[in-house]
JSON list of C-alpha atoms in Angstrom, two decimals:
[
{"chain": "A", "resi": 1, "resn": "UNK", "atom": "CA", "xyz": [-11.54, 8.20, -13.12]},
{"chain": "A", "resi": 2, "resn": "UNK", "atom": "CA", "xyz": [-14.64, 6.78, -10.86]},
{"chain": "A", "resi": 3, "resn": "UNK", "atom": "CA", "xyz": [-14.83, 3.77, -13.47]},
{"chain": "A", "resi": 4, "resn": "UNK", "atom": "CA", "xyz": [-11.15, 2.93, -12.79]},
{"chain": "A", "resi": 5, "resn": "UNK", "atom": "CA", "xyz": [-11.73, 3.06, -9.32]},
{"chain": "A", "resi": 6, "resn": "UNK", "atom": "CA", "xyz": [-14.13, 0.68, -9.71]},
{"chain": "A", "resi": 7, "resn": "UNK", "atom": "CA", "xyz": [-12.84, -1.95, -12.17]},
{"chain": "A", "resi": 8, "resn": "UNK", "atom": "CA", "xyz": [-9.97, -1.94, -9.57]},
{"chain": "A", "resi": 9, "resn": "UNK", "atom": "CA", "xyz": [-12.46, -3.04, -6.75]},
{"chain": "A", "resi": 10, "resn": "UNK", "atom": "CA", "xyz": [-13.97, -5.40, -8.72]},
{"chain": "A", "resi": 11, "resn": "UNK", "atom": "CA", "xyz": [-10.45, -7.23, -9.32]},
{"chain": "A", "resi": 12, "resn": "UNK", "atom": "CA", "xyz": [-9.15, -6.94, -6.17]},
{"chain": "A", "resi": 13, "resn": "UNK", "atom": "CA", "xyz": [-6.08, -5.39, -7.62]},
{"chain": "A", "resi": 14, "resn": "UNK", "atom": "CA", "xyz": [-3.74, -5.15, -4.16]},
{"chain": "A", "resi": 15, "resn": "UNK", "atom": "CA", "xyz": [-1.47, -7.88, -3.12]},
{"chain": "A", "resi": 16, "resn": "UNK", "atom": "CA", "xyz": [-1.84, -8.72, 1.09]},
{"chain": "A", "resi": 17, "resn": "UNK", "atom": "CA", "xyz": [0.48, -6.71, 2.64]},
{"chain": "A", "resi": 18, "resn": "UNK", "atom": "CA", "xyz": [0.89, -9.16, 5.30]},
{"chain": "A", "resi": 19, "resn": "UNK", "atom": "CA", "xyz": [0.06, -13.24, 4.35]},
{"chain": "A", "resi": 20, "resn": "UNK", "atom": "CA", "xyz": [-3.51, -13.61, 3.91]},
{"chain": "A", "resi": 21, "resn": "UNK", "atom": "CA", "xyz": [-5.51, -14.87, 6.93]},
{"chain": "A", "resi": 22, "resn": "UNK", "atom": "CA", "xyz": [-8.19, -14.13, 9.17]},
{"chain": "A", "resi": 23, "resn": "UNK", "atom": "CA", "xyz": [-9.86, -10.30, 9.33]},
{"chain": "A", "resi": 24, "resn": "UNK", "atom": "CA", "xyz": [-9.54, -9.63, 13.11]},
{"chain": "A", "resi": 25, "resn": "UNK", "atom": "CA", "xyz": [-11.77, -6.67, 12.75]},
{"chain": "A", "resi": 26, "resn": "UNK", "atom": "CA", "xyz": [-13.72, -5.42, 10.01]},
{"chain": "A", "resi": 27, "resn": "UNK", "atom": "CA", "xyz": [-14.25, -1.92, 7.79]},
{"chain": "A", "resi": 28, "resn": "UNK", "atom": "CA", "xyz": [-17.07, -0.36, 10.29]},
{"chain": "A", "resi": 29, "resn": "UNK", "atom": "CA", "xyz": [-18.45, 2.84, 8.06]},
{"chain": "A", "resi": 30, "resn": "UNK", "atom": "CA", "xyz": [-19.36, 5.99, 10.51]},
{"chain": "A", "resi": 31, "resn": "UNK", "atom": "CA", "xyz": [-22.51, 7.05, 9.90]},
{"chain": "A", "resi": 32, "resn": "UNK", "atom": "CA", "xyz": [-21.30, 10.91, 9.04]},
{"chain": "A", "resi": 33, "resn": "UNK", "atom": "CA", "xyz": [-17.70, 12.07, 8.95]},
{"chain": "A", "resi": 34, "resn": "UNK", "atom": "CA", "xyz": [-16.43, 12.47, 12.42]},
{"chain": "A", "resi": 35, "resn": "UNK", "atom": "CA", "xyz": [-18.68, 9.57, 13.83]},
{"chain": "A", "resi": 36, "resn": "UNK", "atom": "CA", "xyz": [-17.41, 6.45, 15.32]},
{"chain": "A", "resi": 37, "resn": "UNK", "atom": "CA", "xyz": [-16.36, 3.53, 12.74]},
{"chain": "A", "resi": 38, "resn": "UNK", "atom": "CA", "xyz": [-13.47, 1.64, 12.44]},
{"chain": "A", "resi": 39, "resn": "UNK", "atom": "CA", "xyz": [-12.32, 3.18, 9.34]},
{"chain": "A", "resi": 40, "resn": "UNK", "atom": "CA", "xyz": [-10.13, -0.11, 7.85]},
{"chain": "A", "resi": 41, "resn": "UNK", "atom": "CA", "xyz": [-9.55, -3.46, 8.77]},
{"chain": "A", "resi": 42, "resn": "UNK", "atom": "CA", "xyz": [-7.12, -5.51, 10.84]},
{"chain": "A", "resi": 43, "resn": "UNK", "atom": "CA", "xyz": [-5.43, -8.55, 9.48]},
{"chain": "A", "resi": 44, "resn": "UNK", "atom": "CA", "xyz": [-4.22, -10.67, 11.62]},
{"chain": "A", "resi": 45, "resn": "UNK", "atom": "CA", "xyz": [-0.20, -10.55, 11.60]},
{"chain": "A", "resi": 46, "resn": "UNK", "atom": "CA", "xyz": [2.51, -10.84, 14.45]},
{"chain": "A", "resi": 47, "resn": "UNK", "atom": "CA", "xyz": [4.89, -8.51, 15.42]},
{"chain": "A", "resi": 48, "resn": "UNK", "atom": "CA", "xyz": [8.09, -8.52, 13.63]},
{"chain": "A", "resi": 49, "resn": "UNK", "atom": "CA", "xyz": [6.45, -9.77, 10.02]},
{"chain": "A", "resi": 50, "resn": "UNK", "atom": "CA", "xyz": [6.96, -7.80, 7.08]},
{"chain": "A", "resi": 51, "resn": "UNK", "atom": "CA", "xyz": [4.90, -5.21, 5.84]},
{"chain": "A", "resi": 52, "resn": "UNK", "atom": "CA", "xyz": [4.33, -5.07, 1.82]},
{"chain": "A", "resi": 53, "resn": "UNK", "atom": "CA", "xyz": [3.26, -2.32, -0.93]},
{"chain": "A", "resi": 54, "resn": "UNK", "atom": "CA", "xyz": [-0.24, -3.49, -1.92]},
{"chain": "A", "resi": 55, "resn": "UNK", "atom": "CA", "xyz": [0.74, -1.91, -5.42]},
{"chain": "A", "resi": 56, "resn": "UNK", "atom": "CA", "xyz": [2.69, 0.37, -6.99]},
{"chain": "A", "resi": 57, "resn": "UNK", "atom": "CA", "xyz": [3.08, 4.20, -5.50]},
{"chain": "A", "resi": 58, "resn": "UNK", "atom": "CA", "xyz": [4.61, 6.62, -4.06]},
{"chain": "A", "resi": 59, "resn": "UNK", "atom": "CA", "xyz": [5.35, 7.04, 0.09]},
{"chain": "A", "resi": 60, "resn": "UNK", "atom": "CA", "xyz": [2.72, 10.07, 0.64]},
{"chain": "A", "resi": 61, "resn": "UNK", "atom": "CA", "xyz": [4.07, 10.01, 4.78]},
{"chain": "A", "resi": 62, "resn": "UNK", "atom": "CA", "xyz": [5.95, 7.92, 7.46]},
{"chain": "A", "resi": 63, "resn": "UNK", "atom": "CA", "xyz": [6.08, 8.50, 10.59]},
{"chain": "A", "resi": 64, "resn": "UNK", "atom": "CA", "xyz": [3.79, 9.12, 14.27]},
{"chain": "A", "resi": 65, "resn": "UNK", "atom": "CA", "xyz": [0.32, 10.43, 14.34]},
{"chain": "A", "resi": 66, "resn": "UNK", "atom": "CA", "xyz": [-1.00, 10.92, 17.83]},
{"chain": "A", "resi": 67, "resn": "UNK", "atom": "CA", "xyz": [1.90, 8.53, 18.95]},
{"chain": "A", "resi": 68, "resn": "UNK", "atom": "CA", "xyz": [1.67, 5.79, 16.41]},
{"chain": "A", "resi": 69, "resn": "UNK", "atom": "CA", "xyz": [3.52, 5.01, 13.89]},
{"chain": "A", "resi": 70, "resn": "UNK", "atom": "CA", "xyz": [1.81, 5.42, 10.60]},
{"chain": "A", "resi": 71, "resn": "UNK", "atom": "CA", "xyz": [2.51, 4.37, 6.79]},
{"chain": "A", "resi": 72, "resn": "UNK", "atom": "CA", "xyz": [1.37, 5.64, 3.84]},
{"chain": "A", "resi": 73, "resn": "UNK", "atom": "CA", "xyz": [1.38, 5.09, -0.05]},
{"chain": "A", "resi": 74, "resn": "UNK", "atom": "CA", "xyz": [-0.72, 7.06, -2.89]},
{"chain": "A", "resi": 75, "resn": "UNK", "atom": "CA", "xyz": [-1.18, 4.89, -5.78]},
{"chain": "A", "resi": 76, "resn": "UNK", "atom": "CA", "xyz": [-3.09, 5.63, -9.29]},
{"chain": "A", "resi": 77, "resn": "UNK", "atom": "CA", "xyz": [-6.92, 5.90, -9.09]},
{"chain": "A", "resi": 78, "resn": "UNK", "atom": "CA", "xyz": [-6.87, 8.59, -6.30]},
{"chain": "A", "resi": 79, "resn": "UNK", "atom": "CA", "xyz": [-6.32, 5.16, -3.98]},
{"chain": "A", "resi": 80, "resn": "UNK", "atom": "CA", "xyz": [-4.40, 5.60, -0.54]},
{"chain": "A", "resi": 81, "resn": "UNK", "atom": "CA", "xyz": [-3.18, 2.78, 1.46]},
{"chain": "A", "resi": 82, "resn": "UNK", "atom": "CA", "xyz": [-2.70, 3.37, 5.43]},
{"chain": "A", "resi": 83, "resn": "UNK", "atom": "CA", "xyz": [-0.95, 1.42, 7.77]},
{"chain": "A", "resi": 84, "resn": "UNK", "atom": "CA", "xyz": [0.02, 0.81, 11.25]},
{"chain": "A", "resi": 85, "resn": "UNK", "atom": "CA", "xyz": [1.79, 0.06, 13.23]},
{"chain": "A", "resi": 86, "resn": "UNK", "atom": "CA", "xyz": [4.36, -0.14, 11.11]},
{"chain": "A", "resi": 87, "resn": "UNK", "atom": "CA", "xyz": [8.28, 0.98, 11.62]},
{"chain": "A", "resi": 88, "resn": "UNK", "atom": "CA", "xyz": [8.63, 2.04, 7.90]},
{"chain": "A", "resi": 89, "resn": "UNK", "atom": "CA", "xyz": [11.59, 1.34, 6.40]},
{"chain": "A", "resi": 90, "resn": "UNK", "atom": "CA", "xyz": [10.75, 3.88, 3.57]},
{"chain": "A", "resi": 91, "resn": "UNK", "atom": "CA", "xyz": [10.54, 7.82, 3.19]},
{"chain": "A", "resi": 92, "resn": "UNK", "atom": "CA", "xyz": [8.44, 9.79, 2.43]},
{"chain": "A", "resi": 93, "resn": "UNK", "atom": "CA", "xyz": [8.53, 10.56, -1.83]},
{"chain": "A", "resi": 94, "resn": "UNK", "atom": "CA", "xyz": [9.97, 7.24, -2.17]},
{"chain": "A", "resi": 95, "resn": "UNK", "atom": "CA", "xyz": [8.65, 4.98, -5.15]},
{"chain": "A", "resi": 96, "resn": "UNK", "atom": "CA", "xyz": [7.65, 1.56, -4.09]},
{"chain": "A", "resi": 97, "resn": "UNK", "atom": "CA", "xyz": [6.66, -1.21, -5.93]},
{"chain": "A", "resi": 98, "resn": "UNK", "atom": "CA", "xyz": [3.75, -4.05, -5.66]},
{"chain": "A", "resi": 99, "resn": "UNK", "atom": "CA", "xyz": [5.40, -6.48, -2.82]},
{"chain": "A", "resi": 100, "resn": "UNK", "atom": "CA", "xyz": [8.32, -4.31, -1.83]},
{"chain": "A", "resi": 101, "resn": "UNK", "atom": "CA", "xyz": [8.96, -5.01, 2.08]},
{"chain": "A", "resi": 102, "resn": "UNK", "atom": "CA", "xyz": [8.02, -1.10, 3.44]},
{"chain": "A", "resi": 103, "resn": "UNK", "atom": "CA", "xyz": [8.36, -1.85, 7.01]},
{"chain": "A", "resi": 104, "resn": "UNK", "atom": "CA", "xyz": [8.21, -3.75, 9.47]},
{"chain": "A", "resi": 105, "resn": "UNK", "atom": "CA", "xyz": [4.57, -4.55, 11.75]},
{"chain": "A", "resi": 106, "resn": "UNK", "atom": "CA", "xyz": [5.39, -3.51, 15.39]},
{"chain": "A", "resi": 107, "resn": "UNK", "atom": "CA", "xyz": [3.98, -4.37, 18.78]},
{"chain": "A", "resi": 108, "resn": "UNK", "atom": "CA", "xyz": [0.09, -2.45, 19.80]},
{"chain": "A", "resi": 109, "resn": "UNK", "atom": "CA", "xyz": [-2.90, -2.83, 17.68]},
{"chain": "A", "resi": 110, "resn": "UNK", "atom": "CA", "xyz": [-5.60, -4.60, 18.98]},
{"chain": "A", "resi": 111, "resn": "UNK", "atom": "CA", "xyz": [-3.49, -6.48, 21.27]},
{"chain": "A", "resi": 112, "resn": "UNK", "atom": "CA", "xyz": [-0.05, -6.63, 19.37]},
{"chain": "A", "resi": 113, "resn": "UNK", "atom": "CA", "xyz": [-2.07, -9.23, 17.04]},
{"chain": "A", "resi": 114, "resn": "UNK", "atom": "CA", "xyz": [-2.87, -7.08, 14.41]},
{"chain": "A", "resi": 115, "resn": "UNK", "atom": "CA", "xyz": [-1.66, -4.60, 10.94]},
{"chain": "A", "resi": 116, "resn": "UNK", "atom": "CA", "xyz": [-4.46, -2.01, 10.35]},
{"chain": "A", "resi": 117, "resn": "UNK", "atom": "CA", "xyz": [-4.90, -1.30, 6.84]},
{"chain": "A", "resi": 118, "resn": "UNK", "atom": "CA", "xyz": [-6.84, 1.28, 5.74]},
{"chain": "A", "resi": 119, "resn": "UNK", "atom": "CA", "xyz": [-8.05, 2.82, 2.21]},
{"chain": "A", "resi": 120, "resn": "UNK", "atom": "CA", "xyz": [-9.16, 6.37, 1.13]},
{"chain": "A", "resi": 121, "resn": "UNK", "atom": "CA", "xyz": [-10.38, 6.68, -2.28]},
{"chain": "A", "resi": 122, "resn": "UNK", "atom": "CA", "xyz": [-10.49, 10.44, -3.12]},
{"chain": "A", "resi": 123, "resn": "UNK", "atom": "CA", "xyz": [-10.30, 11.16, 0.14]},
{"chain": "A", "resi": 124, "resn": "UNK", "atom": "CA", "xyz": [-13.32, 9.17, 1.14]},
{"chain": "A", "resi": 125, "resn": "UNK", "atom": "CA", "xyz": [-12.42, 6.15, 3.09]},
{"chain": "A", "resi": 126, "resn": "UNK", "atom": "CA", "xyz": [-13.78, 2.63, 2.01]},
{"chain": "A", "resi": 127, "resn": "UNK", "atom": "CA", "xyz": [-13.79, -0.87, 3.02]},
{"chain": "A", "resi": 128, "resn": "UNK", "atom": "CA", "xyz": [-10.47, -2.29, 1.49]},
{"chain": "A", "resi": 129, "resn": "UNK", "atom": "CA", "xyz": [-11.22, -5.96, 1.31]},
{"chain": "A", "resi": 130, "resn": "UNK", "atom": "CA", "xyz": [-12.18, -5.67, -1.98]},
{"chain": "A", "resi": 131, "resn": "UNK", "atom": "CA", "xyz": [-9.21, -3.95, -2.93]},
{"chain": "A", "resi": 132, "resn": "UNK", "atom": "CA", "xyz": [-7.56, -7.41, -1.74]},
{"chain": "A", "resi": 133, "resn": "UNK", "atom": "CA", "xyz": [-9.92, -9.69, -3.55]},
{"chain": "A", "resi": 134, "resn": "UNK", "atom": "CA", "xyz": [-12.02, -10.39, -0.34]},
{"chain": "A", "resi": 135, "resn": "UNK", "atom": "CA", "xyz": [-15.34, -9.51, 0.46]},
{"chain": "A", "resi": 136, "resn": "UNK", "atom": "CA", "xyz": [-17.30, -9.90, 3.43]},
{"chain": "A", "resi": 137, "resn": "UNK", "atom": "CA", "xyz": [-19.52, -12.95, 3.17]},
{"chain": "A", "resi": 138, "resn": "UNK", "atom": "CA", "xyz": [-23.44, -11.91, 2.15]},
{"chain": "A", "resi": 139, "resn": "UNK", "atom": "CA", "xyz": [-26.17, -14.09, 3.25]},
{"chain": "A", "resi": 140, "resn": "UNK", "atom": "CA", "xyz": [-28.06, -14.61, 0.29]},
{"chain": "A", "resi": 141, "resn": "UNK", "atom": "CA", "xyz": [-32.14, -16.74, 0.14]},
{"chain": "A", "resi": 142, "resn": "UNK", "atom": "CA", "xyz": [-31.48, -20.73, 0.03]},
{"chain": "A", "resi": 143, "resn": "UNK", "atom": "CA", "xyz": [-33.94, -20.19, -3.27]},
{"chain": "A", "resi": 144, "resn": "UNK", "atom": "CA", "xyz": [-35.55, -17.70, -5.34]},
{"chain": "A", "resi": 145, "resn": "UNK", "atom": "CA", "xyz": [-39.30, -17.18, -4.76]},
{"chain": "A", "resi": 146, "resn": "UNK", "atom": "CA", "xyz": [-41.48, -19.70, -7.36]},
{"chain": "A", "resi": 147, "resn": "UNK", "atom": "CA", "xyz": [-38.06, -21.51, -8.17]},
{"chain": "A", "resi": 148, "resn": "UNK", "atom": "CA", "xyz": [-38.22, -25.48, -7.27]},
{"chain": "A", "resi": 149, "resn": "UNK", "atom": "CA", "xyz": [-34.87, -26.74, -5.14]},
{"chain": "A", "resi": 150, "resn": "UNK", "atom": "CA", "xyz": [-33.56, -29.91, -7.07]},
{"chain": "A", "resi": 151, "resn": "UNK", "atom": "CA", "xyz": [-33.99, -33.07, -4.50]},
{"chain": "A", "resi": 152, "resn": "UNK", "atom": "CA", "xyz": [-31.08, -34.46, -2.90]},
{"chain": "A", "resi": 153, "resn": "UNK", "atom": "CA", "xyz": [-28.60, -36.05, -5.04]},
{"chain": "A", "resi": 154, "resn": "UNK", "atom": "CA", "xyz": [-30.18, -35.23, -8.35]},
{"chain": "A", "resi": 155, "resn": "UNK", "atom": "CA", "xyz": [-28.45, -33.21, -10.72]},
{"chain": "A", "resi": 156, "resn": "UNK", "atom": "CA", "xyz": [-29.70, -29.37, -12.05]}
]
């Protein structure tokens, strides 16, 4: 089950559920379970855009928590999808299907600029830019250690 899990991160297996553009806030792990994080990401969206199934699943709920309306879809792998806020247009223990319109992104996160998305994998919740074929950007050495850097213009 774990390996699935993970060949699905590695493939970035979930379609944007809003068009793909900029992350206005990124996955922010707490450092134990009830600390402070940001527990998902916010994608940049405008009220009144559609809101799509990542994948295939089944509506686990709809409807407010704490006064905001919430989305969400269990899919195979143990994956969860979260989202808000969203005026579903879906029940829960309805099927969905990869790209089926779910709802609809409302007014009031992070300025009214913004769908949350969030992912739990067996419970646990993780970063879900993967999931959606994007990573955040690594800095990485301009050169290994002992390893010449080819002069301008010449080829490797």
């Amino acid at each position: 089950m774990r390996t699935i899990a993970v060949l699905l991160l590695a493939a970035g297996a979930w379609l944007w559920p809003v068009p793909p553009g900029a992350v206005a806030r990124p996955f922010e792990a707490p450092a134990h379970a009830y600390g402070p994080g940001h527990r998902g990401v916010d994608l940049a969206a405008s009220p009144g855009d559609a809101v799509l199934a990542p994948d295939d699943g089944v509506v686990r709920f709809a409807g407010p928590v704490a006064g905001r309306p919430v989305l969400s879809i269990e899919h195979a792998g143990g994956l969860v999808s979260s989202f808000e806020p969203v005026e579903a247009s879906v029940a829960a223990g309805d099927a969905v299907t990869r790209g089926q319109r779910v709802g609809t992104l409302l007014a009031g996160h992070d300025g009214g600029t913004a769908l949350h998305l969030g992912a739990r994998l067996h419970g646990a919740y993780i970063d879900p830019l993967p999931l959606l074929g994007r990573e955040r950007p690594v800095l990485l050495p301009l050169g290994e250690p002992g390893r010449k850097r080819a002069a301008p213009g010449s080829s490797p």
